[in-house]
Amino acid sequence: AEMAWAHDGSLEKAIQIMKGAKKAGADAIGIHVTNVESYMVPYYGNGEGKVSAGRESMDIYNYLLNINLSHDDWLRFAEETRKEGILLCVMPNDMNSLAFVSKQLSPDIYVVPSASFVEEEFLKTVAKQKRKTMFRIGGATVGEIEKVINLFRVQGNEDIVLLHGIQMYPTNIEDTNIAIIASLKSMFNVEVGLADHIDGGTMMAKAIPLLAIPFGASCIEKHITLNRDEKGEDFESALNPSDFKEFVDLVRGVEIAIGRGYMGALRDSDLRYRNIVRKKIVAATDIAATTVITHSDVTFKRCDVGITPDMCDMVFGRVAAVDIRKDDVITLDKLKGCLL
């Protein structure tokens, strides 16, 4: 459950969102830790695709300063996540924030932002933490991805997840390209997940990410907010906690439905279904005792008990030991000379 800046500068709101994510069944809560001065220049331009709707003309530098949480806030937040029993997934956006996160927050999972994808010192520092690390690969080339993976492996960190997806407030469906997940897994031999940013106000927000699972995604990052109607930061692709719970239920259901992916021994449910639907051998007409059973004496109909048509060779040419009425099942104990 990716909170990002949905806290709007309020620790209390951040904690509420985190608790909502836990109640909804999320495995982890994702946060951004940022030293704005280290993250961007004061004259960084605003515009479409940089902040949420309605804020495109604001001074983005000072806007982020105003809604940024302090280190003390994040320490309190981390303590609350431990109480709730939800994993803490942290994306430090700059070297100063990374130093604080690694020394004091000790997250369960790191996220390398797209903004820092080619910063070698930053990457090495994260790799040395020896924690599961997710890479936001939106906008990266194949060569850049390969270089980052190799850098981590040199540092002895193999616990890597590539997060496919871009954030465009929100991302268009045609830019989702979920099928690439299978290719990325095959190409780099690492876990691959989906960072989903589809419009959270549409039904596709719950449907499209599910497609990532059969393509091999090991995780789905989904934005969460406290109340979409408030139109806080990062609301476009976010779900309210109640919708997030519904989404989690859908994910769990899809995971179960995908199943084994191979033909094995029939399960109890398969055997029960087989017994219910398979036709049985029954008498096509009244059959008197001592009659030699031929093809014209039998037919196949659905029945609760009996033997199936593939056992006809054990029936034809045998002698009826008793009278068998039309539609009675023909079982081996009703035939002379049959092994029971």
Short mmCIF file of C-alpha atoms in Angstrom, two decimals:
data_model
loop_
_atom_site.label_atom_id
_atom_site.label_comp_id
_atom_site.label_asym_id
_atom_site.label_seq_id
_atom_site.Cartn_x
_atom_site.Cartn_y
_atom_site.Cartn_z
CA ALA A 1 0.00 0.00 0.00
CA GLU A 2 1.82 3.10 -1.29
CA MET A 3 1.05 6.20 0.76
CA ALA A 4 3.63 8.51 -0.87
CA TRP A 5 2.61 12.12 -0.02
CA ALA A 6 -1.04 11.31 0.73
CA HIS A 7 -0.44 12.31 4.36
CA ASP A 8 -0.45 15.97 3.20
CA GLY A 9 2.00 16.86 5.96
CA SER A 10 0.01 15.33 8.83
CA LEU A 11 1.56 12.56 10.93
CA GLU A 12 -1.85 11.70 12.33
CA LYS A 13 -3.23 11.28 8.83
CA ALA A 14 -0.22 9.16 7.87
CA ILE A 15 -0.87 6.84 10.80
CA GLN A 16 -4.57 6.62 9.90
CA ILE A 17 -3.70 5.67 6.33
CA MET A 18 -1.21 3.05 7.55
CA LYS A 19 -3.78 1.52 9.90
CA GLY A 20 -6.32 1.53 7.08
CA ALA A 21 -3.84 -0.32 4.88
CA LYS A 22 -3.21 -2.92 7.57
CA LYS A 23 -6.93 -3.44 8.14
CA ALA A 24 -7.43 -3.79 4.38
CA GLY A 25 -4.94 -6.66 4.30
CA ALA A 26 -1.88 -4.97 2.77
CA ASP A 27 1.45 -6.66 3.47
CA ALA A 28 3.42 -3.41 3.61
CA ILE A 29 2.98 0.35 3.80
CA GLY A 30 5.11 2.44 1.43
CA ILE A 31 6.39 5.90 2.36
CA HIS A 32 8.61 8.55 0.77
CA VAL A 33 11.27 10.14 2.97
CA THR A 34 12.62 13.34 1.45
CA ASN A 35 15.01 16.15 2.25
CA VAL A 36 13.53 18.61 -0.21
CA GLU A 37 16.66 20.78 -0.32
CA SER A 38 18.72 17.73 -1.33
CA TYR A 39 16.02 16.41 -3.63
CA MET A 40 15.34 19.31 -6.00
CA VAL A 41 16.40 22.81 -6.89
CA PRO A 42 14.16 25.65 -5.62
CA TYR A 43 13.34 26.64 -9.21
CA TYR A 44 12.21 23.15 -10.27
CA GLY A 45 9.30 23.73 -12.61
CA ASN A 46 5.77 22.55 -11.93
CA GLY A 47 3.27 21.21 -14.42
CA GLU A 48 1.24 18.20 -15.54
CA GLY A 49 2.61 14.88 -14.33
CA LYS A 50 4.55 16.39 -11.42
CA VAL A 51 1.90 16.94 -8.74
CA SER A 52 -1.77 16.15 -8.27
CA ALA A 53 -4.53 17.95 -10.13
CA GLY A 54 -5.18 21.53 -9.07
CA ARG A 55 -1.61 22.14 -7.92
CA GLU A 56 0.08 22.51 -11.30
CA SER A 57 0.63 26.27 -10.88
CA MET A 58 1.96 26.09 -7.32
CA ASP A 59 5.60 26.55 -6.32
CA ILE A 60 6.36 22.82 -6.11
CA TYR A 61 9.50 23.28 -4.00
CA ASN A 62 7.76 25.19 -1.22
CA TYR A 63 4.64 23.06 -1.57
CA LEU A 64 6.63 19.92 -0.80
CA LEU A 65 8.44 21.68 2.04
CA ASN A 66 5.08 22.52 3.58
CA ILE A 67 3.74 18.96 3.45
CA ASN A 68 7.01 17.19 4.28
CA LEU A 69 7.14 15.16 7.48
CA SER A 70 10.11 15.52 9.80
CA HIS A 71 12.52 12.79 10.87
CA ASP A 72 10.86 12.72 14.29
CA ASP A 73 7.51 12.21 12.57
CA TRP A 74 8.86 9.26 10.60
CA LEU A 75 10.38 7.71 13.72
CA ARG A 76 6.98 7.85 15.41
CA PHE A 77 5.36 6.50 12.27
CA ALA A 78 7.81 3.58 12.12
CA GLU A 79 7.05 2.75 15.73
CA GLU A 80 3.33 2.65 14.92
CA THR A 81 3.92 0.32 11.97
CA ARG A 82 5.70 -2.12 14.26
CA LYS A 83 2.77 -2.02 16.67
CA GLU A 84 0.37 -2.73 13.81
CA GLY A 85 2.51 -5.55 12.41
CA ILE A 86 2.77 -4.21 8.87
CA LEU A 87 6.03 -4.15 6.90
CA LEU A 88 7.65 -0.76 6.38
CA CYS A 89 8.65 -0.06 2.77
CA VAL A 90 10.68 3.15 2.42
CA MET A 91 11.70 5.12 -0.65
CA PRO A 92 14.41 7.64 0.32
CA ASN A 93 14.57 10.30 -2.36
CA ASP A 94 18.08 11.63 -1.68
CA MET A 95 21.36 10.77 0.04
CA ASN A 96 20.54 12.71 3.23
CA SER A 97 17.25 10.87 3.58
CA LEU A 98 18.93 7.55 2.82
CA ALA A 99 21.42 8.14 5.64
CA PHE A 100 18.57 8.80 8.08
CA VAL A 101 16.51 5.84 6.86
CA SER A 102 19.38 3.36 7.03
CA LYS A 103 20.59 4.47 10.47
CA GLN A 104 17.32 5.10 12.27
CA LEU A 105 14.27 3.70 10.47
CA SER A 106 15.68 0.27 9.48
CA PRO A 107 12.91 -0.48 6.98
CA ASP A 108 11.95 -3.99 5.94
CA ILE A 109 12.08 -3.03 2.26
CA TYR A 110 13.89 -0.29 0.34
CA VAL A 111 12.60 1.30 -2.84
CA VAL A 112 14.98 2.96 -5.28
CA PRO A 113 13.10 5.82 -6.96
CA SER A 114 13.23 6.41 -10.69
CA ALA A 115 14.87 9.76 -9.91
CA SER A 116 17.91 8.04 -8.38
CA PHE A 117 18.16 5.12 -10.80
CA VAL A 118 21.58 6.04 -12.17
CA GLU A 119 23.17 7.46 -8.98
CA GLU A 120 25.95 4.96 -8.31
CA GLU A 121 26.81 6.09 -4.78
CA PHE A 122 23.15 6.05 -3.80
CA LEU A 123 22.69 2.57 -5.26
CA LYS A 124 25.78 1.15 -3.54
CA THR A 125 24.65 2.56 -0.21
CA VAL A 126 21.24 0.91 -0.57
CA ALA A 127 22.79 -2.37 -1.72
CA LYS A 128 24.99 -2.51 1.37
CA GLN A 129 21.92 -2.49 3.60
CA LYS A 130 21.33 -6.10 2.48
CA ARG A 131 17.56 -5.65 2.54
CA LYS A 132 14.94 -6.51 -0.07
CA THR A 133 15.08 -3.68 -2.58
CA MET A 134 12.50 -2.68 -5.15
CA PHE A 135 13.56 -0.65 -8.18
CA ARG A 136 11.12 1.65 -9.89
CA ILE A 137 12.21 1.04 -13.46
CA GLY A 138 9.83 3.46 -15.21
CA GLY A 139 11.78 5.36 -17.85
CA ALA A 140 14.85 3.12 -17.55
CA THR A 141 16.52 1.35 -20.45
CA VAL A 142 17.40 -2.35 -20.53
CA GLY A 143 21.09 -1.46 -20.22
CA GLU A 144 20.46 0.72 -17.16
CA ILE A 145 18.43 -2.01 -15.48
CA GLU A 146 21.14 -4.58 -16.15
CA LYS A 147 23.81 -2.27 -14.75
CA VAL A 148 21.87 -1.66 -11.53
CA ILE A 149 21.21 -5.36 -10.99
CA ASN A 150 24.89 -6.17 -11.53
CA LEU A 151 25.91 -3.41 -9.12
CA PHE A 152 23.70 -4.91 -6.42
CA ARG A 153 24.98 -8.41 -7.05
CA VAL A 154 28.59 -7.23 -6.75
CA GLN A 155 27.64 -5.86 -3.33
CA GLY A 156 26.24 -9.28 -2.40
CA ASN A 157 22.59 -8.26 -2.53
CA GLU A 158 20.43 -10.60 -4.60
CA ASP A 159 17.07 -9.71 -3.01
CA ILE A 160 15.89 -7.60 -5.93
CA VAL A 161 12.45 -6.71 -7.27
CA LEU A 162 11.88 -4.69 -10.44
CA LEU A 163 8.75 -2.53 -10.20
CA HIS A 164 7.33 -1.94 -13.66
CA GLY A 165 5.15 1.13 -14.18
CA ILE A 166 5.11 4.90 -14.51
CA GLN A 167 3.24 7.59 -12.57
CA MET A 168 1.48 10.15 -14.75
CA TYR A 169 -1.26 11.40 -12.40
CA PRO A 170 -2.86 9.05 -13.38
CA THR A 171 -1.34 6.61 -15.87
CA ASN A 172 -3.32 5.82 -19.01
CA ILE A 173 -4.32 2.19 -19.52
CA GLU A 174 -2.50 2.07 -22.87
CA ASP A 175 0.73 2.97 -21.04
CA THR A 176 0.44 0.09 -18.56
CA ASN A 177 1.99 -2.65 -20.74
CA ILE A 178 1.56 -5.42 -18.20
CA ALA A 179 2.76 -8.16 -20.55
CA ILE A 180 6.33 -6.85 -20.18
CA ILE A 181 6.43 -8.33 -16.67
CA ALA A 182 6.96 -11.85 -18.01
CA SER A 183 9.71 -10.62 -20.32
CA LEU A 184 11.49 -8.79 -17.50
CA LYS A 185 11.43 -11.92 -15.34
CA SER A 186 12.90 -13.99 -18.12
CA MET A 187 15.45 -11.35 -19.12
CA PHE A 188 16.89 -10.56 -15.68
CA ASN A 189 16.01 -13.63 -13.58
CA VAL A 190 14.71 -11.53 -10.67
CA GLU A 191 11.34 -10.89 -9.10
CA VAL A 192 9.16 -8.41 -10.93
CA GLY A 193 6.20 -6.45 -9.62
CA LEU A 194 3.80 -3.77 -10.81
CA ALA A 195 3.74 -0.19 -9.57
CA ASP A 196 0.16 0.60 -10.53
CA HIS A 197 -0.98 4.18 -11.11
CA ILE A 198 -4.29 3.84 -12.97
CA ASP A 199 -7.08 6.30 -12.09
CA GLY A 200 -8.31 5.11 -8.69
CA GLY A 201 -11.79 6.41 -9.40
CA THR A 202 -12.46 3.88 -12.19
CA MET A 203 -13.39 0.21 -12.01
CA MET A 204 -10.26 -0.56 -14.05
CA ALA A 205 -8.17 0.47 -11.04
CA LYS A 206 -9.07 -2.83 -9.42
CA ALA A 207 -9.19 -4.94 -12.56
CA ILE A 208 -6.08 -4.06 -14.56
CA PRO A 209 -3.47 -4.74 -11.82
CA LEU A 210 -4.86 -8.25 -11.36
CA LEU A 211 -3.57 -9.09 -14.84
CA ALA A 212 -0.03 -8.71 -13.52
CA ILE A 213 -0.39 -11.84 -11.39
CA PRO A 214 -0.67 -14.44 -14.17
CA PHE A 215 2.21 -12.67 -15.94
CA GLY A 216 4.38 -13.51 -12.92
CA ALA A 217 4.25 -10.39 -10.74
CA SER A 218 5.36 -11.13 -7.19
CA CYS A 219 3.94 -7.91 -5.78
CA ILE A 220 1.62 -5.05 -6.64
CA GLU A 221 2.19 -1.52 -5.42
CA LYS A 222 -1.16 0.27 -5.11
CA HIS A 223 -1.66 3.81 -3.84
CA ILE A 224 -3.85 4.36 -0.80
CA THR A 225 -5.35 7.54 0.64
CA LEU A 226 -7.70 8.30 3.50
CA ASN A 227 -10.44 9.95 1.43
CA ARG A 228 -10.29 10.47 -2.33
CA ASP A 229 -12.96 13.16 -2.11
CA GLU A 230 -10.51 15.43 -0.30
CA LYS A 231 -8.28 15.36 -3.41
CA GLY A 232 -5.08 15.37 -1.36
CA GLU A 233 -1.65 14.81 -2.89
CA ASP A 234 -1.31 11.59 -4.91
CA PHE A 235 -5.06 10.94 -4.79
CA GLU A 236 -5.45 10.24 -8.52
CA SER A 237 -4.27 6.64 -8.48
CA ALA A 238 -5.16 5.94 -4.85
CA LEU A 239 -7.95 3.87 -3.32
CA ASN A 240 -9.78 4.57 -0.08
CA PRO A 241 -9.15 1.93 2.63
CA SER A 242 -12.51 0.23 2.00
CA ASP A 243 -11.80 -0.03 -1.74
CA PHE A 244 -8.27 -1.13 -0.97
CA LYS A 245 -9.63 -4.02 1.09
CA GLU A 246 -11.83 -5.04 -1.83
CA PHE A 247 -8.78 -4.89 -4.09
CA VAL A 248 -6.73 -7.05 -1.71
CA ASP A 249 -9.55 -9.61 -1.62
CA LEU A 250 -9.51 -9.68 -5.43
CA VAL A 251 -5.73 -10.20 -5.48
CA ARG A 252 -5.92 -13.07 -3.00
CA GLY A 253 -8.73 -14.66 -4.98
CA VAL A 254 -6.78 -14.43 -8.23
CA GLU A 255 -3.70 -15.96 -6.57
CA ILE A 256 -5.80 -18.94 -5.51
CA ALA A 257 -7.60 -19.22 -8.85
CA ILE A 258 -4.37 -19.35 -10.86
CA GLY A 259 -3.51 -22.58 -9.09
CA ARG A 260 -0.73 -25.03 -9.86
CA GLY A 261 -0.16 -24.53 -13.56
CA TYR A 262 0.39 -28.23 -14.23
CA MET A 263 -1.59 -31.44 -14.46
CA GLY A 264 -1.09 -33.54 -11.34
CA ALA A 265 -3.06 -36.14 -9.43
CA LEU A 266 -6.76 -35.40 -9.31
CA ARG A 267 -7.76 -33.50 -6.21
CA ASP A 268 -10.78 -34.37 -4.09
CA SER A 269 -12.78 -31.64 -5.83
CA ASP A 270 -11.81 -33.04 -9.26
CA LEU A 271 -12.83 -36.55 -8.23
CA ARG A 272 -16.15 -35.36 -6.86
CA TYR A 273 -16.88 -33.39 -10.05
CA ARG A 274 -15.86 -36.37 -12.17
CA ASN A 275 -18.24 -38.65 -10.28
CA ILE A 276 -21.09 -36.17 -10.61
CA VAL A 277 -20.82 -35.45 -14.33
CA ARG A 278 -19.53 -38.68 -15.90
CA LYS A 279 -22.24 -40.86 -17.46
CA LYS A 280 -22.63 -44.44 -16.24
CA ILE A 281 -23.51 -47.69 -18.06
CA VAL A 282 -27.24 -48.38 -17.69
CA ALA A 283 -29.70 -50.81 -19.30
CA ALA A 284 -31.17 -49.50 -22.55
CA THR A 285 -34.10 -51.90 -22.15
CA ASP A 286 -35.26 -54.62 -19.74
CA ILE A 287 -32.63 -57.36 -19.65
CA ALA A 288 -33.62 -60.85 -18.49
CA ALA A 289 -31.27 -63.01 -16.46
CA THR A 290 -29.01 -65.28 -18.60
CA THR A 291 -28.97 -62.67 -21.42
CA VAL A 292 -25.58 -62.17 -23.03
CA ILE A 293 -24.98 -58.42 -22.84
CA THR A 294 -24.31 -56.70 -26.16
CA HIS A 295 -23.92 -53.09 -27.25
CA SER A 296 -27.64 -52.79 -28.01
CA ASP A 297 -28.51 -53.70 -24.40
CA VAL A 298 -26.81 -50.72 -22.84
CA THR A 299 -26.73 -46.94 -23.02
CA PHE A 300 -24.95 -44.18 -21.18
CA LYS A 301 -26.72 -41.78 -18.84
CA ARG A 302 -25.83 -39.57 -15.91
CA CYS A 303 -26.38 -41.47 -12.71
CA ASP A 304 -25.21 -41.22 -9.08
CA VAL A 305 -23.60 -44.68 -9.02
CA GLY A 306 -22.26 -47.24 -11.46
CA ILE A 307 -19.36 -47.80 -13.83
CA THR A 308 -18.33 -45.56 -16.69
CA PRO A 309 -18.42 -46.18 -20.48
CA ASP A 310 -14.68 -46.83 -20.63
CA MET A 311 -15.38 -50.13 -18.81
CA CYS A 312 -17.67 -51.50 -21.54
CA ASP A 313 -15.15 -54.22 -22.43
CA MET A 314 -15.78 -55.71 -19.00
CA VAL A 315 -19.55 -55.81 -19.70
CA PHE A 316 -20.02 -56.90 -23.31
CA GLY A 317 -20.15 -60.70 -23.75
CA ARG A 318 -20.97 -61.30 -20.10
CA VAL A 319 -24.19 -62.94 -18.93
CA ALA A 320 -26.72 -61.13 -16.78
CA ALA A 321 -26.86 -62.86 -13.39
CA VAL A 322 -30.18 -61.18 -12.47
CA ASP A 323 -33.02 -59.41 -14.20
CA ILE A 324 -31.99 -55.82 -14.96
CA ARG A 325 -34.65 -53.24 -15.59
CA LYS A 326 -34.41 -50.38 -18.07
CA ASP A 327 -32.29 -47.51 -16.68
CA ASP A 328 -30.86 -49.69 -13.91
CA VAL A 329 -27.12 -49.33 -13.63
CA ILE A 330 -25.15 -52.28 -14.91
CA THR A 331 -22.48 -53.10 -12.38
CA LEU A 332 -20.03 -55.98 -12.32
CA ASP A 333 -21.82 -57.77 -9.48
CA LYS A 334 -24.89 -58.18 -11.72
CA LEU A 335 -22.92 -60.12 -14.34
CA LYS A 336 -21.71 -63.74 -14.29
CA GLY A 337 -18.04 -64.40 -14.67
CA CYS A 338 -16.95 -60.90 -13.73
CA LEU A 339 -14.25 -60.28 -11.16
CA LEU A 340 -15.61 -58.13 -8.36
#
